[in-house]
């Protein structure tokens, strides 16, 4: 066991999970990763490719279990076989459009899965958790920049967003019932980019739902053009504005949360925004990516995407004050690292 203890990382083979595991290993934490491989690539059910790459990058070994967080017995066995100090809970389904079509799958996976995990944690006396939440809990912004006390849940427009809201509410109630729990819910804005080595990055299956991986697949020639969803928003150039945050900055936010929870006077439930506080439009991101990659990004303006808001960006000052965390990488580094990953891995983690 390493000096900072052992962290169980659910969804550890995914995009945010794998980048966080790098930072944990580099900061003297031992890591146990679990993932049911629903949204990550593993050759013939071996250790997921993302985690093999993390092992190469860090020169360290990750204990990995191919386990679903809804599998109570399997989870319990893991908690009984290791001395786990804290959990970082990433495992979830995250495709907004899919969640509208199959809400029960999302509620089952994200809510039932989370509550099973928390029950097993409680039964094994592990009561420290960092939860992957999302700016989506704020729904349509009522004011900008959004602070942590912006209302949540009221106008979450899709089942995915509601699962994040409900799990936050579950965790608040758990903390009320048992003061030994320590919970930090991190509300991510728009995570993008890749590890600066280009060895790990975002590997969406099928057509990317999100802007950055779509742009990068256009740049590499996997897709012909980007469809820009609307240019008639009340923004600087009419396209949607978002707070993009580099994945390594985001990953480090989780370490800061663990450190915060280990302070003797920390108790109960707290939430922090992880964003830069700066908004960029779709056209600005296209421009920055063109510059970073030296490629022209073909695009066409099409109608708005249902459920999109015009502008979203964080007030990240609470995380700066209380977690001593702040984003350090700007839009150019986000594009540079995405491009490095995409160029080195034109088909993502699959080699063929
Ligand atoms: P991801 O899909 O790359 O990673 C999630 C991982 O969880 C995947 O490897 C998947 O196989 C695994 N998983 C899903 N259901 C599981 C289950 N029942 N049991 C075990 N493993 C399971 O997604 P990501 O982008 O890394 O997101 C991580 C977390 O951050 C998610 O909770 C997501 O909702 C949240 N989040 C992501 C974003 C974003 O834009 N990427 C923004 C805000 C919040
Ligand atoms: C960004 C901007 C689009 C794709 C989503 C989830 C949110 C969170 C992060 C998990 C918007 C525009 C996009 C495209 C486009 N995930 N766009 N063409 O919608 O802010 O947030 O991911 O919690 O819950 O909703 O991110 O990357 O999809 O879109 O024009 O092909 O790019 O309209 O303005 P979004 P995004």
GROMACS .gro file of N, CA, C and O in nm, residues 85-88 118 121-122 125-131 171-172 174-176 178-185 257-270:
model
  164
   85UNK      N    1  -0.965   0.301   0.128
   85UNK     CA    2  -0.983   0.422   0.209
   85UNK      C    3  -1.093   0.512   0.153
   85UNK      O    4  -1.169   0.572   0.227
   86UNK      N    5  -1.094   0.526   0.020
   86UNK     CA    6  -1.191   0.617  -0.043
   86UNK      C    7  -1.232   0.560  -0.178
   86UNK      O    8  -1.162   0.478  -0.235
   87UNK      N    9  -1.344   0.615  -0.226
   87UNK     CA   10  -1.394   0.575  -0.357
   87UNK      C   11  -1.407   0.700  -0.444
   87UNK      O   12  -1.452   0.804  -0.397
   88UNK      N   13  -1.362   0.689  -0.569
   88UNK     CA   14  -1.398   0.792  -0.668
   88UNK      C   15  -1.493   0.724  -0.764
   88UNK      O   16  -1.459   0.622  -0.827
  118UNK      N   17  -2.304   0.257  -0.274
  118UNK     CA   18  -2.301   0.325  -0.144
  118UNK      C   19  -2.340   0.229  -0.030
  118UNK      O   20  -2.285   0.235   0.079
  121UNK      N   21  -2.042   0.018   0.037
  121UNK     CA   22  -1.943   0.100   0.108
  121UNK      C   23  -1.980   0.109   0.256
  121UNK      O   24  -1.898   0.086   0.344
  122UNK      N   25  -2.107   0.142   0.280
  122UNK     CA   26  -2.153   0.159   0.418
  122UNK      C   27  -2.134   0.030   0.497
  122UNK      O   28  -2.085   0.032   0.611
  125UNK      N   29  -1.785  -0.006   0.601
  125UNK     CA   30  -1.726   0.104   0.678
  125UNK      C   31  -1.639   0.199   0.596
  125UNK      O   32  -1.555   0.268   0.650
  126UNK      N   33  -1.661   0.201   0.464
  126UNK     CA   34  -1.588   0.298   0.379
  126UNK      C   35  -1.686   0.411   0.347
  126UNK      O   36  -1.786   0.389   0.279
  127UNK      N   37  -1.658   0.530   0.398
  127UNK     CA   38  -1.759   0.635   0.391
  127UNK      C   39  -1.706   0.764   0.329
  127UNK      O   40  -1.756   0.873   0.358
  128UNK      N   41  -1.602   0.750   0.247
  128UNK     CA   42  -1.547   0.866   0.176
  128UNK      C   43  -1.568   0.847   0.027
  128UNK      O   44  -1.517   0.750  -0.029
  129UNK      N   45  -1.638   0.940  -0.035
  129UNK     CA   46  -1.660   0.925  -0.181
  129UNK      C   47  -1.654   1.060  -0.253
  129UNK      O   48  -1.705   1.161  -0.204
  130UNK      N   49  -1.586   1.056  -0.366
  130UNK     CA   50  -1.588   1.170  -0.460
  130UNK      C   51  -1.678   1.127  -0.574
  130UNK      O   52  -1.656   1.022  -0.635
  131UNK      N   53  -1.780   1.207  -0.602
  131UNK     CA   54  -1.879   1.169  -0.706
  131UNK      C   55  -1.865   1.258  -0.829
  131UNK      O   56  -1.854   1.380  -0.818
  171UNK      N   57  -2.684   1.124  -0.193
  171UNK     CA   58  -2.564   1.143  -0.111
  171UNK      C   59  -2.588   1.245   0.001
  171UNK      O   60  -2.537   1.229   0.112
  172UNK      N   61  -2.666   1.349  -0.029
  172UNK     CA   62  -2.697   1.448   0.077
  172UNK      C   63  -2.771   1.378   0.191
  172UNK      O   64  -2.741   1.400   0.308
  174UNK      N   65  -2.769   1.060   0.270
  174UNK     CA   66  -2.680   0.966   0.339
  174UNK      C   67  -2.598   1.042   0.443
  174UNK      O   68  -2.580   0.996   0.556
  175UNK      N   69  -2.551   1.161   0.406
  175UNK     CA   70  -2.470   1.242   0.499
  175UNK      C   71  -2.553   1.292   0.617
  175UNK      O   72  -2.501   1.306   0.728
  176UNK      N   73  -2.681   1.320   0.592
  176UNK     CA   74  -2.768   1.364   0.702
  176UNK      C   75  -2.788   1.247   0.800
  176UNK      O   76  -2.781   1.262   0.922
  178UNK      N   77  -2.597   0.980   0.849
  178UNK     CA   78  -2.476   0.927   0.914
  178UNK      C   79  -2.362   1.028   0.899
  178UNK      O   80  -2.303   1.043   0.793
  179UNK      N   81  -2.333   1.098   1.008
  179UNK     CA   82  -2.234   1.207   1.000
  179UNK      C   83  -2.091   1.159   0.973
  179UNK      O   84  -2.002   1.242   0.953
  180UNK      N   85  -2.070   1.029   0.969
  180UNK     CA   86  -1.934   0.980   0.937
  180UNK      C   87  -1.904   0.988   0.788
  180UNK      O   88  -1.788   0.974   0.747
  181UNK      N   89  -2.007   1.005   0.705
  181UNK     CA   90  -1.981   1.010   0.561
  181UNK      C   91  -1.913   1.142   0.524
  181UNK      O   92  -1.947   1.248   0.578
  182UNK      N   93  -1.819   1.132   0.429
  182UNK     CA   94  -1.756   1.252   0.371
  182UNK      C   95  -1.774   1.241   0.221
  182UNK      O   96  -1.726   1.144   0.160
  183UNK      N   97  -1.842   1.339   0.165
  183UNK     CA   98  -1.876   1.331   0.023
  183UNK      C   99  -1.842   1.462  -0.048
  183UNK      O  100  -1.881   1.569  -0.001
  184UNK      N  101  -1.772   1.451  -0.160
  184UNK     CA  102  -1.754   1.569  -0.245
  184UNK      C  103  -1.808   1.536  -0.383
  184UNK      O  104  -1.771   1.436  -0.445
  185UNK      N  105  -1.900   1.620  -0.427
  185UNK     CA  106  -1.959   1.605  -0.559
  185UNK      C  107  -1.894   1.710  -0.650
  185UNK      O  108  -1.901   1.829  -0.621
  257UNK      N  109  -0.986   1.699  -0.411
  257UNK     CA  110  -1.106   1.663  -0.333
  257UNK      C  111  -1.070   1.559  -0.227
  257UNK      O  112  -1.114   1.568  -0.112
  258UNK      N  113  -0.989   1.460  -0.264
  258UNK     CA  114  -0.947   1.359  -0.165
  258UNK      C  115  -0.871   1.426  -0.051
  258UNK      O  116  -0.890   1.394   0.066
  259UNK      N  117  -0.783   1.520  -0.088
  259UNK     CA  118  -0.705   1.590   0.017
  259UNK      C  119  -0.798   1.668   0.109
  259UNK      O  120  -0.783   1.668   0.230
  260UNK      N  121  -0.898   1.733   0.050
  260UNK     CA  122  -0.993   1.812   0.129
  260UNK      C  123  -1.066   1.721   0.228
  260UNK      O  124  -1.083   1.755   0.345
  261UNK      N  125  -1.110   1.604   0.178
  261UNK     CA  126  -1.186   1.513   0.264
  261UNK      C  127  -1.102   1.459   0.379
  261UNK      O  128  -1.156   1.415   0.480
  262UNK      N  129  -0.970   1.460   0.359
  262UNK     CA  130  -0.885   1.405   0.465
  262UNK      C  131  -0.854   1.508   0.574
  262UNK      O  132  -0.794   1.476   0.675
  263UNK      N  133  -0.899   1.633   0.554
  263UNK     CA  134  -0.879   1.733   0.661
  263UNK      C  135  -0.967   1.695   0.780
  263UNK      O  136  -1.082   1.655   0.762
  264UNK      N  137  -0.914   1.709   0.903
  264UNK     CA  138  -0.987   1.659   1.020
  264UNK      C  139  -1.126   1.722   1.039
  264UNK      O  140  -1.217   1.657   1.086
  265UNK      N  141  -1.141   1.848   0.998
  265UNK     CA  142  -1.271   1.912   1.022
  265UNK      C  143  -1.368   1.897   0.905
  265UNK      O  144  -1.479   1.951   0.908
  266UNK      N  145  -1.330   1.821   0.801
  266UNK     CA  146  -1.423   1.806   0.689
  266UNK      C  147  -1.529   1.704   0.725
  266UNK      O  148  -1.499   1.593   0.768
  267UNK      N  149  -1.655   1.739   0.704
  267UNK     CA  150  -1.759   1.638   0.718
  267UNK      C  151  -1.878   1.669   0.627
  267UNK      O  152  -1.895   1.782   0.582
  268UNK      N  153  -1.958   1.565   0.602
  268UNK     CA  154  -2.081   1.583   0.526
  268UNK      C  155  -2.059   1.599   0.376
  268UNK      O  156  -1.962   1.549   0.322
  269UNK      N  157  -2.152   1.670   0.313
  269UNK     CA  158  -2.160   1.681   0.168
  269UNK      C  159  -2.118   1.819   0.122
  269UNK      O  160  -2.164   1.920   0.175
  270UNK      N  161  -2.030   1.824   0.022
  270UNK     CA  162  -1.989   1.952  -0.037
  270UNK      C  163  -1.985   1.936  -0.188
  270UNK      O  164  -1.954   1.827  -0.238
   0.00000   0.00000   0.00000
